[in-house]
XYZ file of C-alpha atoms in Angstrom:
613
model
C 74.132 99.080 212.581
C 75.355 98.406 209.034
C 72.717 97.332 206.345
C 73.218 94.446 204.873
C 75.247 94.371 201.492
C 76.555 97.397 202.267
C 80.347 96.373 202.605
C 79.628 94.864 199.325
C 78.932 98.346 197.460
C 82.050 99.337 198.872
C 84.774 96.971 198.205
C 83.667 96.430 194.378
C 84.926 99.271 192.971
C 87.710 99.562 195.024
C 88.669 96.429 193.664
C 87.949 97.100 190.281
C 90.371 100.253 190.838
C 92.968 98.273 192.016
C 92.879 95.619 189.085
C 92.386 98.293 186.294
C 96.078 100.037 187.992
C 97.412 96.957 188.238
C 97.055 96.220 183.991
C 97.711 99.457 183.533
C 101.399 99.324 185.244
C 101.819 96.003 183.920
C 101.291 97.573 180.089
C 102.895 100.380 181.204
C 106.197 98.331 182.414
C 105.895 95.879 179.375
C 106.087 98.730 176.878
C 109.072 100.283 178.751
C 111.121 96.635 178.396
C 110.124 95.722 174.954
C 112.849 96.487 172.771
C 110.191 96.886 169.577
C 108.597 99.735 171.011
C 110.906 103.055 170.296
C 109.636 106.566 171.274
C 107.258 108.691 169.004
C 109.189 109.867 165.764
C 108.221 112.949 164.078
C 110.961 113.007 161.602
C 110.173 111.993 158.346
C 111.620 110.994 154.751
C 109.825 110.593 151.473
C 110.745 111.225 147.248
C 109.974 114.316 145.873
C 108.428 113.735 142.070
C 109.978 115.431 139.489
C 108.803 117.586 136.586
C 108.059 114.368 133.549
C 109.923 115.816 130.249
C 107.620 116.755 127.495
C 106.707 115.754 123.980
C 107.696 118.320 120.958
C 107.046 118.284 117.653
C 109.280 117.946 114.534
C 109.840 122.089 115.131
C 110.630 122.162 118.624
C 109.605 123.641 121.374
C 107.910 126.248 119.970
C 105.370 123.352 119.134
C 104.766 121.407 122.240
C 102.209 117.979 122.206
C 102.323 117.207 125.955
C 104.190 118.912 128.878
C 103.868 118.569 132.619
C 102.737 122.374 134.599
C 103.327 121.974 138.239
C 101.111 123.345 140.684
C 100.763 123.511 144.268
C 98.013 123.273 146.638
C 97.861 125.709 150.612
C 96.479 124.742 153.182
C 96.444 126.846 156.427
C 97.680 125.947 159.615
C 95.974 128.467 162.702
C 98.315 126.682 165.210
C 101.388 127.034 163.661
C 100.221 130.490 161.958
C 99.928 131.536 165.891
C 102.836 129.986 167.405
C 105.453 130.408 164.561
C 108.197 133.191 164.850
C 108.544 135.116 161.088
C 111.078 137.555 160.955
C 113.902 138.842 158.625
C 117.100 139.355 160.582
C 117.703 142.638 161.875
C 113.537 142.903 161.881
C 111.019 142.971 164.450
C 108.746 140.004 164.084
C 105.781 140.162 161.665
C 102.198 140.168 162.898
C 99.434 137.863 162.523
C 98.027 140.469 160.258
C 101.140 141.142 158.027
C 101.386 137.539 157.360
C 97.636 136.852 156.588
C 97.733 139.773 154.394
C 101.198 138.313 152.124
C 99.258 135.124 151.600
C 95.848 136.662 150.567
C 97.752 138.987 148.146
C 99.934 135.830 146.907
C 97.017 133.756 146.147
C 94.239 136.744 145.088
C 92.389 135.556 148.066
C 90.187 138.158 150.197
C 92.146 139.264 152.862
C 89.227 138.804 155.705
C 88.098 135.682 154.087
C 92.218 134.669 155.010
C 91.973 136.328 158.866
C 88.721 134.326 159.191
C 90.359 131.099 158.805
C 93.546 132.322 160.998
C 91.610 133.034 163.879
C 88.512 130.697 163.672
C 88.772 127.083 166.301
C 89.643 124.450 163.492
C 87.451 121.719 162.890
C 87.609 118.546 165.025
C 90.147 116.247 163.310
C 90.993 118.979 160.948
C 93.956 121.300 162.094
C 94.639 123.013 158.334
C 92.081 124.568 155.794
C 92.090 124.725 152.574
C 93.127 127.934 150.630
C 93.632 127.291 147.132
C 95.087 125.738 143.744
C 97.769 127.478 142.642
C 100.442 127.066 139.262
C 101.756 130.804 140.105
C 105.889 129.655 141.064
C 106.031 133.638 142.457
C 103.219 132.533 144.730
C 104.963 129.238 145.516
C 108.328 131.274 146.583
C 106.641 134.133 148.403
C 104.415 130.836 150.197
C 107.385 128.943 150.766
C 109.739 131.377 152.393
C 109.806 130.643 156.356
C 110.921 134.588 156.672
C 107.967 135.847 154.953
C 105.288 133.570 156.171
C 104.223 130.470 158.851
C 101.437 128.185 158.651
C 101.306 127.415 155.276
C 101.280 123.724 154.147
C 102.041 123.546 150.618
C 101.654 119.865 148.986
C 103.528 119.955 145.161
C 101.753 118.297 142.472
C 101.753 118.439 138.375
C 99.171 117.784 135.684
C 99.919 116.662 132.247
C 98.996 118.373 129.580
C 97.554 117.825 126.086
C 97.422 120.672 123.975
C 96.026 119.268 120.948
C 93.727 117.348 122.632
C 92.787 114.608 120.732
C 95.141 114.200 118.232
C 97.906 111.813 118.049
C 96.338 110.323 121.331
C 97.071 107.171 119.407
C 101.060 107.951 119.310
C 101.680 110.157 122.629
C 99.642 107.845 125.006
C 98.789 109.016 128.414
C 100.026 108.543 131.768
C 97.821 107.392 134.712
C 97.596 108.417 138.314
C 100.921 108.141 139.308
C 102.420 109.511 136.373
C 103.688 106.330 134.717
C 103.289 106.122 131.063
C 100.151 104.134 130.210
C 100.527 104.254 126.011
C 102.314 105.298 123.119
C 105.398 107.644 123.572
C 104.490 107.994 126.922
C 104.933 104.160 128.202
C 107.508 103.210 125.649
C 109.751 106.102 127.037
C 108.457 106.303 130.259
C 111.943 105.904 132.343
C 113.126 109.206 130.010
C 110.540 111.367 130.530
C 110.027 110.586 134.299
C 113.610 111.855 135.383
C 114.892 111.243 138.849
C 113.123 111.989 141.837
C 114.718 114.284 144.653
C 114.622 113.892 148.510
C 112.996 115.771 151.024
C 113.044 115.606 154.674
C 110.996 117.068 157.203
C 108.720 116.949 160.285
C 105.003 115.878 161.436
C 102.329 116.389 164.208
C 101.166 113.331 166.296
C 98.930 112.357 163.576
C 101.439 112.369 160.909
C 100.632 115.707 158.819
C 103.409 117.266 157.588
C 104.917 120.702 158.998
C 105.815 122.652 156.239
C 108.169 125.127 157.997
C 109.893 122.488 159.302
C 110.538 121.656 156.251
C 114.012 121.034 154.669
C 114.768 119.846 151.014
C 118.522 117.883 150.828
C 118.251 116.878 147.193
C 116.245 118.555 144.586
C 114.795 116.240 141.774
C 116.375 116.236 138.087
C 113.200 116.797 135.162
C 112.496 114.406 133.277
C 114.237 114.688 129.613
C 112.237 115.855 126.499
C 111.499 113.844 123.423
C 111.295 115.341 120.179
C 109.657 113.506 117.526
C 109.497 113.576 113.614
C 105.618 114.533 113.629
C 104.563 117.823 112.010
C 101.934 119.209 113.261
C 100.325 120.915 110.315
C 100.473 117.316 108.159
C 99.207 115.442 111.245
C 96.046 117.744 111.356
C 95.447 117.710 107.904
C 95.790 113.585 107.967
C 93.571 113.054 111.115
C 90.730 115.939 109.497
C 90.893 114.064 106.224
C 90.749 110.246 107.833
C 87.483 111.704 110.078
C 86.076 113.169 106.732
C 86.625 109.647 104.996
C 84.787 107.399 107.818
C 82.187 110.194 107.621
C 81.260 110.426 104.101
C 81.487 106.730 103.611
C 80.426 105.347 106.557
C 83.467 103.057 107.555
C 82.903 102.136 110.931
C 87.201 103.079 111.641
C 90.224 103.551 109.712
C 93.959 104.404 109.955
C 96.522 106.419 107.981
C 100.548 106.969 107.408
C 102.122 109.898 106.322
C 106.013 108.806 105.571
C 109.272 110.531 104.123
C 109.969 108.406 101.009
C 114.215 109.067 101.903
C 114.832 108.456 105.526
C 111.461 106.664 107.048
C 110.271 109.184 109.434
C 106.773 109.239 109.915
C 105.180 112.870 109.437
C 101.578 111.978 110.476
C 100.089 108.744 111.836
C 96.178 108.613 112.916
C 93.821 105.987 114.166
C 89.729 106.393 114.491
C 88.266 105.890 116.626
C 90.429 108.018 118.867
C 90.516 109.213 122.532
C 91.218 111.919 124.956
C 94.371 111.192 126.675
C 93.304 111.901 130.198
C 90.282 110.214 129.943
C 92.636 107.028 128.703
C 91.372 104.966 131.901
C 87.806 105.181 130.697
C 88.114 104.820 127.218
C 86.558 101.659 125.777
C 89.520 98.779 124.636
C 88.110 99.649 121.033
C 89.521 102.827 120.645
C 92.762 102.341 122.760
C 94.263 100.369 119.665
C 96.376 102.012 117.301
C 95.213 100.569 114.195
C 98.282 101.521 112.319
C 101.057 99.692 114.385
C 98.957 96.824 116.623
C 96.419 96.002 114.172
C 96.928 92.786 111.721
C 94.841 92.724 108.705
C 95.013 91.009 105.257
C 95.748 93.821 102.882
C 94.138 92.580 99.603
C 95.497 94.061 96.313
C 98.053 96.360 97.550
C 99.793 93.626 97.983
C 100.093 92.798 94.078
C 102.681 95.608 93.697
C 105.005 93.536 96.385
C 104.596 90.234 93.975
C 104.745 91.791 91.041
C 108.380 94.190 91.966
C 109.129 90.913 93.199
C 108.942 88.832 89.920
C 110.514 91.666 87.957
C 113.857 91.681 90.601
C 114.100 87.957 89.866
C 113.900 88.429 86.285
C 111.064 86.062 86.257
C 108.529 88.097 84.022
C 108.619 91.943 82.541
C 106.280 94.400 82.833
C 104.856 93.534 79.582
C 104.988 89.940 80.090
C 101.572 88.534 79.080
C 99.484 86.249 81.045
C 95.847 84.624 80.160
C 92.749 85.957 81.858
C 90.968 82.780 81.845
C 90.128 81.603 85.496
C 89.399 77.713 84.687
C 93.274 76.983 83.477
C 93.966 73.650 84.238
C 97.604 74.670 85.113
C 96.688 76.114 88.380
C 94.611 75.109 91.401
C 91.689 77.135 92.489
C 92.539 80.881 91.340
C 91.102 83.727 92.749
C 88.619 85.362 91.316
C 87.853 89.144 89.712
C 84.358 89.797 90.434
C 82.239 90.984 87.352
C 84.996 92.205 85.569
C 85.189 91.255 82.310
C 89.087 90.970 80.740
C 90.307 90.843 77.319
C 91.683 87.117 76.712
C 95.676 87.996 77.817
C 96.713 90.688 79.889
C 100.268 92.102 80.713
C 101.540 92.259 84.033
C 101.401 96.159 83.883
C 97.839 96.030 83.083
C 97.634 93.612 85.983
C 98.396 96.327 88.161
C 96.510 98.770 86.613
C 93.100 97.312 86.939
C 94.098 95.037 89.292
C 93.217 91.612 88.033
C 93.244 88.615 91.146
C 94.058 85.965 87.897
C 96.690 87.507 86.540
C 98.583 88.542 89.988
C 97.529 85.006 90.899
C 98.632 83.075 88.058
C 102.261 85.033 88.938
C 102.414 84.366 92.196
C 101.862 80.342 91.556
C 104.386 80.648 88.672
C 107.179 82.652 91.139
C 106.633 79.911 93.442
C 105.687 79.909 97.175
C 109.458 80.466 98.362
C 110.976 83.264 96.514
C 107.660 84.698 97.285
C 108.107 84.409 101.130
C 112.019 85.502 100.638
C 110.867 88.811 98.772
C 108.097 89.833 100.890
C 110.304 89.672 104.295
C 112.805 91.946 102.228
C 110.178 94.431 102.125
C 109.799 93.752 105.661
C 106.673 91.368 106.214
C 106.595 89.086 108.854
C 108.888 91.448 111.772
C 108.570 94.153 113.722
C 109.522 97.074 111.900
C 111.235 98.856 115.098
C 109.045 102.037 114.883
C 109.158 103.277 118.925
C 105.849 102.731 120.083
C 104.526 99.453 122.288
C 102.228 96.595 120.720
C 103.868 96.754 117.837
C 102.497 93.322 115.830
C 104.045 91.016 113.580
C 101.732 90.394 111.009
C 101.341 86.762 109.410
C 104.180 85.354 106.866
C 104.050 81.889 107.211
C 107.221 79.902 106.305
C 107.138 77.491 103.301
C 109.963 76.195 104.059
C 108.580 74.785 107.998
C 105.183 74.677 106.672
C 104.289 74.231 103.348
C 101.849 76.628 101.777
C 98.953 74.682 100.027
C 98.147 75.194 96.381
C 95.497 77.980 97.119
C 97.749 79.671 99.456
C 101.115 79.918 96.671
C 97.893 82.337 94.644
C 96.349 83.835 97.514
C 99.172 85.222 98.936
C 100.215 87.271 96.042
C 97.159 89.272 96.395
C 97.094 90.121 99.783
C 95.190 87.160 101.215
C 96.567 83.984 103.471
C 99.322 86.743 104.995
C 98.601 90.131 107.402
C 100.051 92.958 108.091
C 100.552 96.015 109.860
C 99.708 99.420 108.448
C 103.573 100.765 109.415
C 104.847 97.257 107.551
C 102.968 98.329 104.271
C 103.551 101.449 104.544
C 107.349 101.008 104.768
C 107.182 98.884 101.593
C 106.009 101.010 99.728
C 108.678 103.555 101.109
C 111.340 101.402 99.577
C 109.946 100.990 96.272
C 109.656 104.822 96.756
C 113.098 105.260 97.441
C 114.814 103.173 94.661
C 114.128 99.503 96.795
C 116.141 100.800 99.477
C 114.290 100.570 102.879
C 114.642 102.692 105.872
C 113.705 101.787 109.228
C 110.400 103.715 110.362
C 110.958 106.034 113.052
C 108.870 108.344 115.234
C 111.252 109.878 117.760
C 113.992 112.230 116.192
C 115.842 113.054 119.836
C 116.296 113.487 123.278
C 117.171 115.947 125.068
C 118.325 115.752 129.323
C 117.064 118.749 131.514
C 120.717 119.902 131.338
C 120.446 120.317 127.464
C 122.794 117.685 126.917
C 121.300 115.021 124.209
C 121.311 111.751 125.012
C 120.016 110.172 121.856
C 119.544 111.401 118.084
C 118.166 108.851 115.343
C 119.921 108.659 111.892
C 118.443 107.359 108.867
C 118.643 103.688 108.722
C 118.770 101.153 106.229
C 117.573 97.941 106.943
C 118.538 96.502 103.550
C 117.652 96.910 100.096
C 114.114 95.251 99.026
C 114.905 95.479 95.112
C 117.290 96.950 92.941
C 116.818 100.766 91.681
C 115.826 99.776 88.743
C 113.281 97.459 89.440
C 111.720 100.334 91.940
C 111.598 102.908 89.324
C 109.821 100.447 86.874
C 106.954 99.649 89.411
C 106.429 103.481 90.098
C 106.324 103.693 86.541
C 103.497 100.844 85.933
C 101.815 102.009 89.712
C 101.370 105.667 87.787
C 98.833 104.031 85.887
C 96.561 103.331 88.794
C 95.525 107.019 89.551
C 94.394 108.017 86.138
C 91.401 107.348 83.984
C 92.108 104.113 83.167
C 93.169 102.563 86.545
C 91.239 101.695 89.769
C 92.057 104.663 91.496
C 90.918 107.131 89.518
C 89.898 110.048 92.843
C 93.032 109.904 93.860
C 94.820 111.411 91.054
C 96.163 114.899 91.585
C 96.272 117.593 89.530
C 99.764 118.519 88.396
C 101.659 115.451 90.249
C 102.380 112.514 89.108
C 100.862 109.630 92.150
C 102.214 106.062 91.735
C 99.723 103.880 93.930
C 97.578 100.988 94.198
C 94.070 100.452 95.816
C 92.998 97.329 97.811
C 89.388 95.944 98.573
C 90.547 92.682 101.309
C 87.240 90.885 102.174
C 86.568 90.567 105.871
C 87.277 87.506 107.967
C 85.784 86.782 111.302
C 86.195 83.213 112.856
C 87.944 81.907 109.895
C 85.273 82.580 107.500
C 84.923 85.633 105.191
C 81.947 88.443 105.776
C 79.447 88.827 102.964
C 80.020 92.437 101.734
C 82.220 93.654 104.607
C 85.809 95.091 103.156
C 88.610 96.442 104.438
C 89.832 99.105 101.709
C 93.071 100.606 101.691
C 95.189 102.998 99.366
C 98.550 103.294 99.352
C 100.765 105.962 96.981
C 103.631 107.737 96.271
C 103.689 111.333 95.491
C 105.553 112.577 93.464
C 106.022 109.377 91.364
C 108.613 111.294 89.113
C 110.271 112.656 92.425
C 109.220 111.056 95.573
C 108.428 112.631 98.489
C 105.897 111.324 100.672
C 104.689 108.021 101.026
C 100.620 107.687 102.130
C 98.399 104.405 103.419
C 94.911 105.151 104.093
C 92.891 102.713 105.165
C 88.906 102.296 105.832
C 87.834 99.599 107.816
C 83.996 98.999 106.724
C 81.292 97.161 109.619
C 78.292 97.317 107.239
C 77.701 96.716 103.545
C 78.204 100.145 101.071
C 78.809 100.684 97.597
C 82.417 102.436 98.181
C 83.713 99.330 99.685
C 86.235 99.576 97.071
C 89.966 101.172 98.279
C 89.797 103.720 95.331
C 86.306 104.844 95.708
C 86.970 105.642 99.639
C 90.858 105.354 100.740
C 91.783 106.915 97.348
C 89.277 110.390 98.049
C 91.282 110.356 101.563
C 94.550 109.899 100.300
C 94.389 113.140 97.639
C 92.875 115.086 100.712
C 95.587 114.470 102.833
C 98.365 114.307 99.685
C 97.469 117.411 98.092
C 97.658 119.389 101.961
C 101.090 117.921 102.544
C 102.208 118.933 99.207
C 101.428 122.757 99.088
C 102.434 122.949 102.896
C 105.855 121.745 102.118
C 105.825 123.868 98.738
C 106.858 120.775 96.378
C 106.690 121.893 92.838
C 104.269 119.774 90.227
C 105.989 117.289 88.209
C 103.673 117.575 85.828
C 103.276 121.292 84.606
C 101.630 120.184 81.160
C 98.195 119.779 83.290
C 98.134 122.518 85.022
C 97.180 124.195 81.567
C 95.241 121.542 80.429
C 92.922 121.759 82.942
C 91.514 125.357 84.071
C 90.706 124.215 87.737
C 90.912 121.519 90.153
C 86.892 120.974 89.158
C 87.457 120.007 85.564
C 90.126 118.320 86.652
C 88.237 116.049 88.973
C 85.263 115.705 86.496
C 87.251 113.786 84.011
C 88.649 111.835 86.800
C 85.431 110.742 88.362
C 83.607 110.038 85.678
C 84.413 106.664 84.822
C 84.351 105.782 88.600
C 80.548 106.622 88.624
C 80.631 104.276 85.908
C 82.173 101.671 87.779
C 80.135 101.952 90.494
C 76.708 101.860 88.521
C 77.891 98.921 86.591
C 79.208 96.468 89.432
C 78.268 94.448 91.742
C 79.169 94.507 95.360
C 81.086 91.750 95.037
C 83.356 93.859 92.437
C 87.156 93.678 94.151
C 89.948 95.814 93.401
């Protein structure tokens, strides 16, 4: 007799059987008559990334900055390794052991260490092993050739690579993750140097890993093209080593510099400090990520006198021996700037202005010249615009319009001595390269070609003018009175150079931080020409100073930097002296630099801090 519950023990699972086949058909049936659901697809399609171009120097490509190397990483497949068929034609197929033994040899690896992994169970979830790193492209063929060997997976990758390191982070950039250009040359021609991708198609395992000998590439990608730029390598070394020196010896807390042919604007050397390694860019701190010398604004203090005073000479509104009072209370103008401790004679000319660079005088002109030619001559030198030099965050700078908004009475003085406007290092820079080159100015540049992976070049700057900022004349007169500002008598007195004549002018521009100006913090700059008589090179140095020192002043620091870099550039490109007469005077560079400093150890014992350029 049956127990109870017992037909109860046997019906429940049946039933549970019965309802678990019937969902199963029904899923079963719905999948077949859905027409989203399509049949496994092992086939696959994806871009294959080309080779990014690479970054010469002004010489070519013997002198590489950045280039992409390829390299590959293998992986081992047992399976395939085991079921593949690898023969030539004509030959019997190749053993296990013939094909382990080609890819240990092709990769240096040990060849048990290689028949370990080809007949060891792989790991659950993990059907290929690693075997190695490789940049070797005779590996990569002998690895890649289906007649040669099986069960490879090869995955193509490429590093970029900066062979100086750290410098001109500022003006290559870097590139991120996926290869796009993050900064500098690098983002700004980013579509260039990435070329054009190819095509490969292929097919997978069930869980979507790629068979390699399956394998077949339909279009191969086109390298990116290669930019060649106007930077020489030996002047950009000798710029960056003398900028570090400079914030080193006298404790600037950053700075910037521009090396610049006076005749066609190309830019030999540009550096910015703090600075960064490139592919480290995504952990860099926003601080040093700037480049100072194109997408930082500053007020530029006295250097700007020379840009008033070439200004008022074009017009034919004073001479250089036009004579102005020294007296600061004159009734006949509102609120002028003043010169520190200095002590003038009663009337100065506007020479003399330059020389010792007097705020009174330079302000009493500017007043005089009036607030719109003044505007009108400093966007001829190229104030107030983007100077087109081929690198991103390029700034403005502040020139504000008289004529939409009227300058006040302080601003029509201010302004002529580098306060009330900013700039841009590249702006001043390429000023002072048209005074340089008889008031004609050339647009800045940085990239001097391209070149396509076929060799065919795509794009070649010429020089450019970009109109003339004052007459010949007028420029040779201001390099004339500017000569007077590296010698014994003028503010700049370290950056004279034995044997060459240097036409320059320093500039101490006070601080400002939320509209008010910093007690004791400067920003000091120098800016020359070399050689005056013969120009060549145009330099800006600049210190940018976050704590209080005696050589805030531009030609007790900038003007030390400047000669540095100046006198390297000179006997690398093997420019004669212009001035022959003191190479006898004076028996060595020493002496020479004695008589030069010694009335800036003067200066410095005998002012104040507040003491401006």
């Amino acid at each position: 007799m049956p127990m109870r519950g017992e037909n109860w023990r046997f019906w429940f699972p049946v039933i549970c059987l019965f309802v678990f086949a019937a969902y199963s058909t029904m899923c079963l049936v719905k999948a077949h008559l859905d027409p989203e659901v399509s049949a496994p697809d092992y086939f696959f399609k994806r871009e294959l990334l080309a080779r990014r171009g690479s970054v010469y120097s002004a010489y070519g490509k013997n002198y590489p900055f950045a280039k992409s190397v390829p390299y590959w990483e293998y992986r081992l497949d047992p399976v395939a390794l085991t079921n593949a068929v690898v023969r030539r034609r004509g030959e019997p197929r190749r053993p296990r052991e013939a094909i382990v033994k080609t890819i240990a040899d092709a990769l240096g690896l040990g060849y048990r260490r290689v028949l370990g992994m080809a007949v060891s169970k792989p790991k659950r979830g993990y059907r290929s092993q690693f075997l190695a790193l490789s940049t070797d492209p005779d590996a990569h063929r002998t690895l890649a050739d289906s007649r040669l060997v099986a069960g490879v997976a090869i995955s193509d990758h490429q590093v970029r690579q900066y062979l100086h390191g750290r410098r001109l982070c500022h003006v290559l950039g870097s590139v991120n993750a996926e290869h796009c250009g993050s900064a500098g040359i690098e983002q700004r021609f980013n579509r260039e140097l990435t070329g054009t991708p190819g095509t490969i198609q292929g097919m997978r395992d069930a869980r979507g890993r790629e068979l390699y000998d399956k394998r077949k590439v339909s279009i191969d990608p086109i390298p990116g093209a290669d930019v060649y730029l106007t930077i020489d390598h030996n002047i950009q070394f000798e710029a960056e080593d003398a900028l570090k020196w400079g914030i080193g010896e006298y404790g600037a807390g950053s700075g910037w510099c521009i090396v610049m042919n006076s005749r066609t604007g190309a830019v030999l050397a540009m550096a910015s400090m703090p600075d960064f390694e490139p592919l480290s860019f995504g952990h860099v701190p926003d601080n040093a990520k700037i480049n100072r010398a194109v997408s930082f604004i500053y007020e530029p203090g006295s250097v700007m006198k020379v840009i008033t005073a070439a200004a008022a000479i074009d017009a034919g509104f004073v001479r250089p021996n036009s004579v102005y009072r020294t007296n600061r209370d004159d009734p006949n103008y509102y609120r002028l700037p003043g010169d520190g401790s200095h002590v003038w004679e009663p009337t100065m000319t506007v020479k003399d202005a330059i020389v010792h660079s007097s705020n009174i005088v330079i302000g009493k002109l500017g007043y005089d010249f009036g607030p719109l030619r003044l505007h009108d001559a400093m966007r001829k030198f190229g104030f107030g615009q983007l100077t087109g030099i081929e690198l991103p965050g390029e700034q403005y700078g502040i020139l504000p319009n008289p004529r939409k908004r009227m300058w006040d009475k302080a601003s029509q003085s201010r302004a002529a001595i580098g306060q009330f406007v900013a700039v841009t290092g590249i702006q001043l820079a390429s000023a002072y390269q048209a005074i340089a080159n008889d008031g004609l100015r050339m647009k800045p540049y940085l990239v001097e070609r391209i070149v396509e992976a076929n060799g065919i070049e795509s794009y070649r700057h010429e020089p450019e003018s970009v109109g003339r900022a004052v007459s010949a004349a007028t420029a040779r007169t201001m390099r004339e009175v500017m000569m007077g500002v590296a010698s014994k008598e003028g503010t700049a007195r370290r950056a004279a150079i034995r044997g060459y004549s240097v036409a320059g002018k320093t500039g101490t521009a006070q601080k400002a931080l939320n509209g008010r100006y910093q007690e004791g913090l400067y920003r000091a700059s120098f800016c020359g020409i070399v050689p005056a008589l013969d120009p060549h090179l145009v330099i800006l140095v600049t210190l940018d100073f976050d704590q209080r020192t005696k050589f805030h002043q531009g030609g007790n620091s900038a003007g030390p930097v400047f000669k540095r870099i100046a006198m390297a550039s000179l006997r690398y490109l093997m420019v004669p002296p212009d001035r022959p007469d003191e190479l006898l005077e004076f028996a060595d560079e020493d002496e020479f630099d004695a008589v030069m400093n010694e009335r800036a150890l003067k200066y410095e014992t005998n002012n104040t801090e507040n003491a401006e350029d």
